[in-house]
Tab-separated table of C-alpha atoms and ligand atoms in Angstrom:
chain	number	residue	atom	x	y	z
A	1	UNK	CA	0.000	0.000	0.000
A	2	UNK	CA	1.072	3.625	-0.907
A	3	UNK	CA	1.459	5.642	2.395
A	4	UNK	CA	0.315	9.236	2.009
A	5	UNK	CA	2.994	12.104	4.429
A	6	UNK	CA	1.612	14.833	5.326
A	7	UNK	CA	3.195	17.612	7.294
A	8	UNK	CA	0.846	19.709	9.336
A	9	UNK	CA	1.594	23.346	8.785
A	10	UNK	CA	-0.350	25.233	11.874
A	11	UNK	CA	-2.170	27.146	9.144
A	12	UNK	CA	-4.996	26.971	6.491
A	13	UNK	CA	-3.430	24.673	4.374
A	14	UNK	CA	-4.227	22.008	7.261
A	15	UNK	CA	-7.876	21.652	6.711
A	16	UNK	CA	-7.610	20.047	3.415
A	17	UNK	CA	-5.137	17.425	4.518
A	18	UNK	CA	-7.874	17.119	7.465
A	19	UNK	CA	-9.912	16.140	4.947
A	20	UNK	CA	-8.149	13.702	3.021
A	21	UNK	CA	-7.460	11.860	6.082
A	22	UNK	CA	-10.770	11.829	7.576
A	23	UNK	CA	-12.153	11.098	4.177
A	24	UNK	CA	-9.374	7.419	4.507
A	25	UNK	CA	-10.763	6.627	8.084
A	26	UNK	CA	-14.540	7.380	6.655
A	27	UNK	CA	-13.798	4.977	4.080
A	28	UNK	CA	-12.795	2.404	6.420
A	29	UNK	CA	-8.627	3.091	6.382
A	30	UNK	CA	-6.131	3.628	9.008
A	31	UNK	CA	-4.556	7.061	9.436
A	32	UNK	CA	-1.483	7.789	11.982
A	33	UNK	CA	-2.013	11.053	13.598
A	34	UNK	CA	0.061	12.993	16.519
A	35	UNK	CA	-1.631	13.391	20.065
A	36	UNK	CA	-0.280	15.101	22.802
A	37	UNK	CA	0.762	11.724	24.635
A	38	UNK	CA	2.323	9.656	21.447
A	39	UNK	CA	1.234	9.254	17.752
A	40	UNK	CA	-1.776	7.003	17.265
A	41	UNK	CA	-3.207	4.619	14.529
A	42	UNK	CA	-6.312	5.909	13.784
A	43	UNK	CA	-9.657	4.111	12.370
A	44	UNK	CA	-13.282	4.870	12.549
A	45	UNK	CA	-13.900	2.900	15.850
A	46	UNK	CA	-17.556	2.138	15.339
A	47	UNK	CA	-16.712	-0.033	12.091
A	48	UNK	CA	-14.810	-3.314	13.085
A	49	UNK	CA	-13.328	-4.285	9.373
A	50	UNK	CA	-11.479	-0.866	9.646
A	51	UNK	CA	-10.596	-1.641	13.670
A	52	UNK	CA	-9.317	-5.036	12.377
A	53	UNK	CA	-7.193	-2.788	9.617
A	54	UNK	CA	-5.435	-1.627	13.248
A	55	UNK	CA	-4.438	-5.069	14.695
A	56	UNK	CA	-3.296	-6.347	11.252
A	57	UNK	CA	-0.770	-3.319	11.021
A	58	UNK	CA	0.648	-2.951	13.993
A	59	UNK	CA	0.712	-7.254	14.920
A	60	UNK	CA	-1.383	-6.541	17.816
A	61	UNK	CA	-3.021	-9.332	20.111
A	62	UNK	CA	-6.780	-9.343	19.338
A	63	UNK	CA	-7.503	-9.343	22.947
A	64	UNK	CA	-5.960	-6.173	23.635
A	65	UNK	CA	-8.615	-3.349	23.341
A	66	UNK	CA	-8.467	-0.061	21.736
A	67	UNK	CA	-9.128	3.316	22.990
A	68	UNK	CA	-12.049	5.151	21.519
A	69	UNK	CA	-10.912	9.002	20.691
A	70	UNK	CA	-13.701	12.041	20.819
A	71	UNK	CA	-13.190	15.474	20.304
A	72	UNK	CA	-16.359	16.706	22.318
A	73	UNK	CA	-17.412	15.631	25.948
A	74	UNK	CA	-21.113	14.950	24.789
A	75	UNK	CA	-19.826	12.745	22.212
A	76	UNK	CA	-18.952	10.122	24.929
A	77	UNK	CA	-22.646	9.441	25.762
A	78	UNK	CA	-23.593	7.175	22.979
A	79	UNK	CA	-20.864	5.096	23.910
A	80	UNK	CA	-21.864	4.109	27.207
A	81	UNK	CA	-24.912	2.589	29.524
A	82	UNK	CA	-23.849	5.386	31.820
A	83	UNK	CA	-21.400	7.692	33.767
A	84	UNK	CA	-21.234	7.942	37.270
A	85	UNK	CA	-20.046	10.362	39.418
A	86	UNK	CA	-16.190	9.709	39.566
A	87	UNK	CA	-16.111	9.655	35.818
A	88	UNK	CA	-18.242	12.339	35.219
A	89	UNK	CA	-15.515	14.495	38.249
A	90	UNK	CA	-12.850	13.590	36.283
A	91	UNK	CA	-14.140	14.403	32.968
A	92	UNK	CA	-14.641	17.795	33.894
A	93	UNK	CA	-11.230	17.878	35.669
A	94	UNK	CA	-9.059	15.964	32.904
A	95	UNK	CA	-10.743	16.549	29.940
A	96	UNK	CA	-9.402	17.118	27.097
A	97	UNK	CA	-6.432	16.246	27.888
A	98	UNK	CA	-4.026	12.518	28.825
A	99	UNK	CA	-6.875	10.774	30.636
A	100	UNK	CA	-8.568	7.623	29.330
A	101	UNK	CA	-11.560	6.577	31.667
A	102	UNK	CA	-12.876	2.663	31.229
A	103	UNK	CA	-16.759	2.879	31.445
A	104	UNK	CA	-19.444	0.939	30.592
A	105	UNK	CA	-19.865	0.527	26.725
A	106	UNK	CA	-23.503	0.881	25.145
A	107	UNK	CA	-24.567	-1.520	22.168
A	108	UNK	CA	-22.523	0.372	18.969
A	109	UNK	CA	-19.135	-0.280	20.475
A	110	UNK	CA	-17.725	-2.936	18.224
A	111	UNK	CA	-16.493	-6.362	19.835
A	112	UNK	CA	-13.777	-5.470	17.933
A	113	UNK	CA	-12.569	-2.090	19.989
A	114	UNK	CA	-13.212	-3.605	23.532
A	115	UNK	CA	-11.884	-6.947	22.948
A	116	UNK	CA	-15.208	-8.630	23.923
A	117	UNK	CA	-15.507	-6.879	27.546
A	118	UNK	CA	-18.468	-5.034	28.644
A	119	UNK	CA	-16.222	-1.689	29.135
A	120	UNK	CA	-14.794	0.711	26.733
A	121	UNK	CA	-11.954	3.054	27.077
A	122	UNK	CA	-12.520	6.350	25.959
A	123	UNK	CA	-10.376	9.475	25.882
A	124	UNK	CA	-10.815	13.411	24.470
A	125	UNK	CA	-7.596	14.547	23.484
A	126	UNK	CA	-6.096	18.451	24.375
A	127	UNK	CA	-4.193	17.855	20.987
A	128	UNK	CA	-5.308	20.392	18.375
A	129	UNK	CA	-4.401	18.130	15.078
A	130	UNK	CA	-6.041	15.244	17.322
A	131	UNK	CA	-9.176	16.943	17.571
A	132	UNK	CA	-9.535	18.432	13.982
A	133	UNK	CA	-8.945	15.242	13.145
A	134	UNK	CA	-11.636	13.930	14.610
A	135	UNK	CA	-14.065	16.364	14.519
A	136	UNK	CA	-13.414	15.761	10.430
A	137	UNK	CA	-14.031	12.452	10.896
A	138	UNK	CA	-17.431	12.393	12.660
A	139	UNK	CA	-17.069	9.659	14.266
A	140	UNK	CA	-15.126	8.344	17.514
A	141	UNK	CA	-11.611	7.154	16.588
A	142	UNK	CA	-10.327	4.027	17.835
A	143	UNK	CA	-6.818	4.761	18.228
A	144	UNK	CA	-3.695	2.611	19.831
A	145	UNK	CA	-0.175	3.756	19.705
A	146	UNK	CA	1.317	3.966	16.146
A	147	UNK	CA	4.078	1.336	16.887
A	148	UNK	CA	4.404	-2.488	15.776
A	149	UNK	CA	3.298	-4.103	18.725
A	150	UNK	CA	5.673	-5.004	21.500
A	151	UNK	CA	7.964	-1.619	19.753
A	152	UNK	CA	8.140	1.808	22.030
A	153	UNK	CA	5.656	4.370	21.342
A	154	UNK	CA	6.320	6.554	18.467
A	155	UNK	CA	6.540	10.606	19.443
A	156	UNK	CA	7.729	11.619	16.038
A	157	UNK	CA	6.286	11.045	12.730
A	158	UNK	CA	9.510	9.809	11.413
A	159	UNK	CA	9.216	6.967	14.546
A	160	UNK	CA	5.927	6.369	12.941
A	161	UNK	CA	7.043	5.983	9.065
A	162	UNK	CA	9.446	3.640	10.006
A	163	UNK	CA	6.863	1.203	11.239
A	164	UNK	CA	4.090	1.988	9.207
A	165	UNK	CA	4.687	3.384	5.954
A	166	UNK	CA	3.455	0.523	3.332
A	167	UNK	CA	1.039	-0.709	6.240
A	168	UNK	CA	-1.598	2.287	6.408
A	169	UNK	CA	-3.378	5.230	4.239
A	170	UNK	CA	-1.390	8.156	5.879
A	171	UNK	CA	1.336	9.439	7.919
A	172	UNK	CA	-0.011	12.903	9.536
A	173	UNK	CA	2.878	14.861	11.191
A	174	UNK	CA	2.898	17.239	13.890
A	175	UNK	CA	5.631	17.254	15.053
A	176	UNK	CA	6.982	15.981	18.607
A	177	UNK	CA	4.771	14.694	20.950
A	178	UNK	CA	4.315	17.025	24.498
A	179	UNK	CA	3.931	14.552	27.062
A	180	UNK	CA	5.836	11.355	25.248
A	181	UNK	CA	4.441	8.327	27.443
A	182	UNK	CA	0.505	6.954	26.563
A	183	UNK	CA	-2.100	8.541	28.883
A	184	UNK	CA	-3.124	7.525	32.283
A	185	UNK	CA	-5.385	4.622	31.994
A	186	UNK	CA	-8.477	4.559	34.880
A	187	UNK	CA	-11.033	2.233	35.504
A	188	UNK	CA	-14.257	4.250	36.775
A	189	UNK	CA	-16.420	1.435	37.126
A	190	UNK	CA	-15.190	0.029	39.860
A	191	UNK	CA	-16.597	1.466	43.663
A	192	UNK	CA	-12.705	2.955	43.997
A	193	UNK	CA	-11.493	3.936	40.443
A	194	UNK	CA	-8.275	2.047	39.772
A	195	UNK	CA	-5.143	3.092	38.137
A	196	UNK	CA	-4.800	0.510	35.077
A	197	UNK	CA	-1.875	2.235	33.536
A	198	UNK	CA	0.228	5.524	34.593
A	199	UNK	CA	0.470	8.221	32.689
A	200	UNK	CA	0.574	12.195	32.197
A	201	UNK	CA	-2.302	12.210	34.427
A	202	UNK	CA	-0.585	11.581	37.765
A	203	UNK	CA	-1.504	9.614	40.998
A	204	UNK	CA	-1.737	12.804	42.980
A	205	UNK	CA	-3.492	14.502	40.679
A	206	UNK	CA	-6.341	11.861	40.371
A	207	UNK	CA	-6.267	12.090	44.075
A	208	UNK	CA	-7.054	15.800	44.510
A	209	UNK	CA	-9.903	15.084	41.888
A	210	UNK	CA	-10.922	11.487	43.410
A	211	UNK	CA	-9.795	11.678	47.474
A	212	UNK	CA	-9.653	7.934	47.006
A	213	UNK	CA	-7.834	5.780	44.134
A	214	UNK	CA	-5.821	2.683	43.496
A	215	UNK	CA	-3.131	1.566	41.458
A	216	UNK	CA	-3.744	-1.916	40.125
A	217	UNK	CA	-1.161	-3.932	42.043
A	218	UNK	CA	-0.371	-6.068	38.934
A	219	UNK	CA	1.772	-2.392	38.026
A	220	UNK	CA	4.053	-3.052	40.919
A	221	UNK	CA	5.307	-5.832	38.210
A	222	UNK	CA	4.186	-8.571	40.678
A	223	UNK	CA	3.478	-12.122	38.465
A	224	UNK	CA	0.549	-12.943	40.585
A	225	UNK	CA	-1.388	-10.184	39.784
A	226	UNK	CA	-2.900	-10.419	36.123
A	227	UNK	CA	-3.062	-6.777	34.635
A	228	UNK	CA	-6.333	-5.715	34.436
A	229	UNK	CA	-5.669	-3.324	31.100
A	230	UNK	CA	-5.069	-6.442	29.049
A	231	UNK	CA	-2.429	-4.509	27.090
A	232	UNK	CA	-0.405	-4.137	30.338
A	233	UNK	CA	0.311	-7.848	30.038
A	234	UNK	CA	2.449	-7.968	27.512
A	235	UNK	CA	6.024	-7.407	26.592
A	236	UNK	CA	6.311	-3.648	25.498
A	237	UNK	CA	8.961	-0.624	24.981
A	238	UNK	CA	11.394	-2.891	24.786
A	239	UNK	CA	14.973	-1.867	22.623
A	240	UNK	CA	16.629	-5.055	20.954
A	241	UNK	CA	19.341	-4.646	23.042
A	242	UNK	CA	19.297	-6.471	26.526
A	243	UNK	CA	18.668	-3.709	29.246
A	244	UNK	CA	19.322	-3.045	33.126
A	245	UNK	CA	17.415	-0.488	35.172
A	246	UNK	CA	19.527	0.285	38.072
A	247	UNK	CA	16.532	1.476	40.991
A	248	UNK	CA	17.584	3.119	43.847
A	249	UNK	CA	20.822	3.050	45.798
A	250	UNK	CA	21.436	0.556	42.309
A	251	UNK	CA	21.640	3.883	40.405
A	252	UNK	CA	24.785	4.300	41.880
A	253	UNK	CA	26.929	1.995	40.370
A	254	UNK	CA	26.326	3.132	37.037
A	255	UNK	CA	29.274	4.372	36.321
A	256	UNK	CA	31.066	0.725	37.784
A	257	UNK	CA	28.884	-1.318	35.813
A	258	UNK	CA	29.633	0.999	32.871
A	259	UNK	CA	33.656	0.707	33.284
A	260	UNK	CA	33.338	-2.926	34.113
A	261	UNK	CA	31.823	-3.688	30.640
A	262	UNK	CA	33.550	-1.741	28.658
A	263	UNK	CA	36.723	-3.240	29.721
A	264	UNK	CA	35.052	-7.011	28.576
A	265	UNK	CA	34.734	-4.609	25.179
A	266	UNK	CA	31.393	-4.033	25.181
A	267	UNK	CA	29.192	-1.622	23.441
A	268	UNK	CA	27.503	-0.096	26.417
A	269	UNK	CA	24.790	2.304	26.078
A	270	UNK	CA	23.725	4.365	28.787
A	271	UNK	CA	20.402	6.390	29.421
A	272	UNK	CA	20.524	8.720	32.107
A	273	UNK	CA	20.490	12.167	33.213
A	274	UNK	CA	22.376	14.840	32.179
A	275	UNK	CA	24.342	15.293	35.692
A	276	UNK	CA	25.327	11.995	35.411
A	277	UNK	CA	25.982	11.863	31.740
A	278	UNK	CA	28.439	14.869	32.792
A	279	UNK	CA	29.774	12.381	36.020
A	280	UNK	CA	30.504	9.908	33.441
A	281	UNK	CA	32.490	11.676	30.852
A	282	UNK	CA	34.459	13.237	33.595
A	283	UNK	CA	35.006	9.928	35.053
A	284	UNK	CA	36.017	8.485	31.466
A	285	UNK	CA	38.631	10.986	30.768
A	286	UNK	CA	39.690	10.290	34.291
A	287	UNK	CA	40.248	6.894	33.383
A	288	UNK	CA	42.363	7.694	30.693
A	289	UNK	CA	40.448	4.845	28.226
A	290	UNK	CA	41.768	4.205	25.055
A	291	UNK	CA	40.079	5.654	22.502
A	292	UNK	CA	38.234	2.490	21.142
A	293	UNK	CA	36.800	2.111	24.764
A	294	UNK	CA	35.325	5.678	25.071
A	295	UNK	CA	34.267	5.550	21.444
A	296	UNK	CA	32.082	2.009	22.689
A	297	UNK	CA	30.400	3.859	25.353
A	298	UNK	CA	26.950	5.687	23.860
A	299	UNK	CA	25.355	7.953	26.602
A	300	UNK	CA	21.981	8.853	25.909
A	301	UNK	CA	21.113	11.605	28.642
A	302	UNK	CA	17.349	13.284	28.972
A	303	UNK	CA	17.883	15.991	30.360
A	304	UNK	CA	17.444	17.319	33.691
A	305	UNK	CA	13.475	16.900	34.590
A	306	UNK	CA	11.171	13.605	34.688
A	307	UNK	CA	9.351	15.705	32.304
A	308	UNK	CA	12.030	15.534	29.857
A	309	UNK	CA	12.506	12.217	30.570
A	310	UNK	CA	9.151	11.335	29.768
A	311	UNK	CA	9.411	13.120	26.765
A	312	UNK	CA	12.490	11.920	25.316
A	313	UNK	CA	11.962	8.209	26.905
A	314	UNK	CA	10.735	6.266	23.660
A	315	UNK	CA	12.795	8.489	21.462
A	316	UNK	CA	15.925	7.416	23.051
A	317	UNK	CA	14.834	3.882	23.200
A	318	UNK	CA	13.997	3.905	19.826
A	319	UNK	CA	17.332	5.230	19.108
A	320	UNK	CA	19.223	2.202	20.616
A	321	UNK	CA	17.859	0.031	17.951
A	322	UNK	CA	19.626	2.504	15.821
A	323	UNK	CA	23.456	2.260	17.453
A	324	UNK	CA	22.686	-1.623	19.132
A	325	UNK	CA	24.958	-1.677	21.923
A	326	UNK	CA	25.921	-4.802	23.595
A	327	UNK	CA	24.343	-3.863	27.152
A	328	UNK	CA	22.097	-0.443	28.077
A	329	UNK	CA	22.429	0.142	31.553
A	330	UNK	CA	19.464	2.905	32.862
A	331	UNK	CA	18.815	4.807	35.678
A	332	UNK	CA	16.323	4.668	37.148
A	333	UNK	CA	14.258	7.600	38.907
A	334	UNK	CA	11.593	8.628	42.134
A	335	UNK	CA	8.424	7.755	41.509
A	336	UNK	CA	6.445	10.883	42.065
A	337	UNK	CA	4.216	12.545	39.858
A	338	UNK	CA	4.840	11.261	36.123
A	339	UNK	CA	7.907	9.079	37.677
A	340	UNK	CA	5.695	6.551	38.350
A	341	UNK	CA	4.532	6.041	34.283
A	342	UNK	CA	8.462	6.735	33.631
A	343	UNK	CA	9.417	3.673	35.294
A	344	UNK	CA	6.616	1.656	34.750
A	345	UNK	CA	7.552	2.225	31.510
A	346	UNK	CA	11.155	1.794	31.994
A	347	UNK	CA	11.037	-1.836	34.119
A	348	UNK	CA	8.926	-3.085	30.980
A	349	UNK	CA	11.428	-1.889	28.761
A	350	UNK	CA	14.258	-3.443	30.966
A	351	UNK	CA	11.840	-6.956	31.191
A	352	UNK	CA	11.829	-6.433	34.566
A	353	UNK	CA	16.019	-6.895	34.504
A	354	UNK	CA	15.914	-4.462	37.452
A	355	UNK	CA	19.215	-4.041	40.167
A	356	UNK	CA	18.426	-3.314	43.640
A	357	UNK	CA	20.945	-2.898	46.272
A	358	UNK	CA	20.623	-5.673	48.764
A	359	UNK	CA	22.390	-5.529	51.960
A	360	UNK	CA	25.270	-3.114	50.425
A	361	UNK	CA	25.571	-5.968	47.723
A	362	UNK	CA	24.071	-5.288	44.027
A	363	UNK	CA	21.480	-7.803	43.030
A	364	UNK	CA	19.068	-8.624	40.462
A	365	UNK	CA	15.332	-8.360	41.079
A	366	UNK	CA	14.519	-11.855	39.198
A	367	UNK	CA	17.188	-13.724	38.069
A	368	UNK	CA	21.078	-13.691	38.078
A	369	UNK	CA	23.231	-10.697	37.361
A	370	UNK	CA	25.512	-10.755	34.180
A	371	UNK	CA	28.912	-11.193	35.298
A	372	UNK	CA	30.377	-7.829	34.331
A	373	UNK	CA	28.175	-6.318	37.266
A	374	UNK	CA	29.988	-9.151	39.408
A	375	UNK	CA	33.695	-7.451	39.457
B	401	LIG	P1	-2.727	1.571	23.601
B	401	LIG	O1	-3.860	1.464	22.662
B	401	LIG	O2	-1.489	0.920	23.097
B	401	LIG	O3	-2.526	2.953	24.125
B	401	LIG	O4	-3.195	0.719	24.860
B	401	LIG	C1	-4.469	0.931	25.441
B	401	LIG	C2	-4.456	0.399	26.844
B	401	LIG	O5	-5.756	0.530	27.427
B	401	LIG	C3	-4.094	-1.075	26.882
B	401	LIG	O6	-3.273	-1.366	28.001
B	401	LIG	C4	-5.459	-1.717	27.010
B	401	LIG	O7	-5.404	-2.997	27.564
B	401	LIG	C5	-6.199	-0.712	27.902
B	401	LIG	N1	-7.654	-0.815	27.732
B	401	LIG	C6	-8.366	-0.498	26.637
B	401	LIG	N2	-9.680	-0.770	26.831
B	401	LIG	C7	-9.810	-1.282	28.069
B	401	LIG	C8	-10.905	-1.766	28.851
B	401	LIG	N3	-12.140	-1.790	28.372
B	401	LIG	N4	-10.647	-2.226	30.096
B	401	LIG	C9	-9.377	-2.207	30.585
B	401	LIG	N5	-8.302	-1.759	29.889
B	401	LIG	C10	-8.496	-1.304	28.649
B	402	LIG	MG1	0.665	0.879	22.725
């Protein structure tokens, strides 16, 4: 299939591309369009052939559901049975904006979106090209992240060419995404709402809203608890390249680990921050490497803020299936505010290869460490 590009220009010239690509998803096709949170694979959600368009272009597990995308508040009522007052509270808090809410669905919502469950995920994005985009459409847009399944999140339109173009109508660009990690996911049918996936919506923010919420404990990466966002179960974000999340006091030896496998010759990338990416170039030129070793080590820093972080996260993951080094080594971060979708994010990338300090000796989380973190 030809892929159409189109750049979006912030000006008039915007509403006939609008139109091309709502005139694709009205005709059943799947359009890639930018969101404040990541790009998403767009297709008129209340036809299944075109939802099944979705799973067959990205690989994706047919039991993983789709979000439904509106670009009006009163459009979410023929989706559902009902609202009740925690969803309605955090509507009018979130709205538009990173927040999908799981309700109730109503009869129209295809099998096909909600993966056969009586709920329905539905979100109203803050995202101007997102919502013109819609609005053109007339119709909700199912929409899931515009990676191949199992890839990170794309947050650039050239992210999103690279694993769509010959798989979908049309490749809508608008630039980087804001916020960079999927929104916050929230059950509201449950008595307490329930945190199904973190996102740009934080924990204390739904608090302020809610006085009362949970996090689904399956999140704390526990294998007893089975996720109750079906898409939480599977592998995810994940670079080619085997990767370590050093947590806590484990941040610390970074820069040991680091040394340790570059002198077994490794390619060692590292994704940190950029006081530590500064720590470790001093400590490299301290070293005196040769210049084969320094020229194997590929530091990948944020910046300074989570919000950077969460910004740049999939970018720079992306990017080490560009360079492939041998071994990434991460740091890992607090867990307030959009920390805690950071390193959600960050321990599936890692598949849960995560180093803790136990009493003053490193260890792994599950499993054995890699000798080079022995020495
Ligand atoms: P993505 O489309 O990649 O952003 O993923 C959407 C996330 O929302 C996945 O983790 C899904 O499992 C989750 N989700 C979608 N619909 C529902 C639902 N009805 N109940 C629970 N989780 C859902
Ligand atoms: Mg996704």
């Amino acid at each position: 299939m030809q892929t159409c590009y189109w750049k979006l220009q912030n000006n008039e010239q915007d509403a006939e591309v609008m139109s091309k690509a709502a005139a694709f998803i009205q005709a059943g096709e799947v359009v890639a369009f930018p969101t404040e949170t990541v790009y998403g694979l767009g297709a008129n959600g209340l036809n299944s052939e075109a939802v099944a368009k979705i799973f067959a272009a990205k690989g994706r597990p047919n039991d993983n559901p789709l979000i439904l995308h509106i670009a009006d508040v009163k459009d979410v009522e023929p989706l559902t049975t009902g609202l009740n007052e925690n969803a309605k509270a955090l509507m009018e808090a979130f709205w538009p904006g990173p927040l999908t809410l799981v309700i109730n669905k109503s009869a129209i919502v295809p099998d096909a979106v909600s993966a056969g469950l009586s709920t329905v995920a539905v979100r109203y994005p803050s995202n101007k090209f997102a919502q013109q985009l819609i609005k053109a459409c007339g119709c909700p847009v199912a929409a899931p992240s515009a990676n191949i399944s199992g890839r990170p999140s794309p947050t650039n339109a050239q992210d999103v060419w690279e694993d769509m173009h010959g798989k979908v109508a049309a490749v809508l660009d608008g630039g980087n995404c804001g916020i960079g990690l999927e929104s916050t996911v929230v059950d509201t049918t449950e008595p307490v709402p329930v945190i199904l996936r973190p996102g740009g919506i934080t924990y204390e923010m739904l608090m302020e809203v809610l006085g009362e919420v949970e996090i689904d404990p399956a999140l704390q990466g526990d294998a007893n608890y089975k996720p109750k966002a079906p898409g939480m179960k599977y592998r995810h974000y994940a670079p080619k390249s085997a990767m370590y999340l050093l947590e806590s006091e484990g941040a610390k030896l970074l820069p040991k680990f680091a040394g340790n496998a570059l002198a077994e010759g490794k390619r060692v990338g590292v994704l940190c921050s950029k006081e530590t990416a500064e720590a470790l170039r001093a400590d490299c030129k301290g070293l005196n490497l040769p210049a084969e070793a320094s020229e194997k080590l590929l530091i990948s820093s944020w910046g300074e803020s989570l919000e950077e972080l969460a910004a740049n996260l999939f970018y720079l993951l992306r990017d080490f299936d560009r360079t492939m080094p041998d071994v990434i080594l991460a740091e890992g971060v607090s867990e307030s505010g959009i920390g805690l979708a950071v390193m959600n994010r960050m321990r599936k990338a890692a598949g849960y290869q995560i180093v803790i300090v136990v009493d003053g000796e490193p260890s792994l989380k599950i499993g054995e460490l890699p000798l080079f973190m022995l020495k």
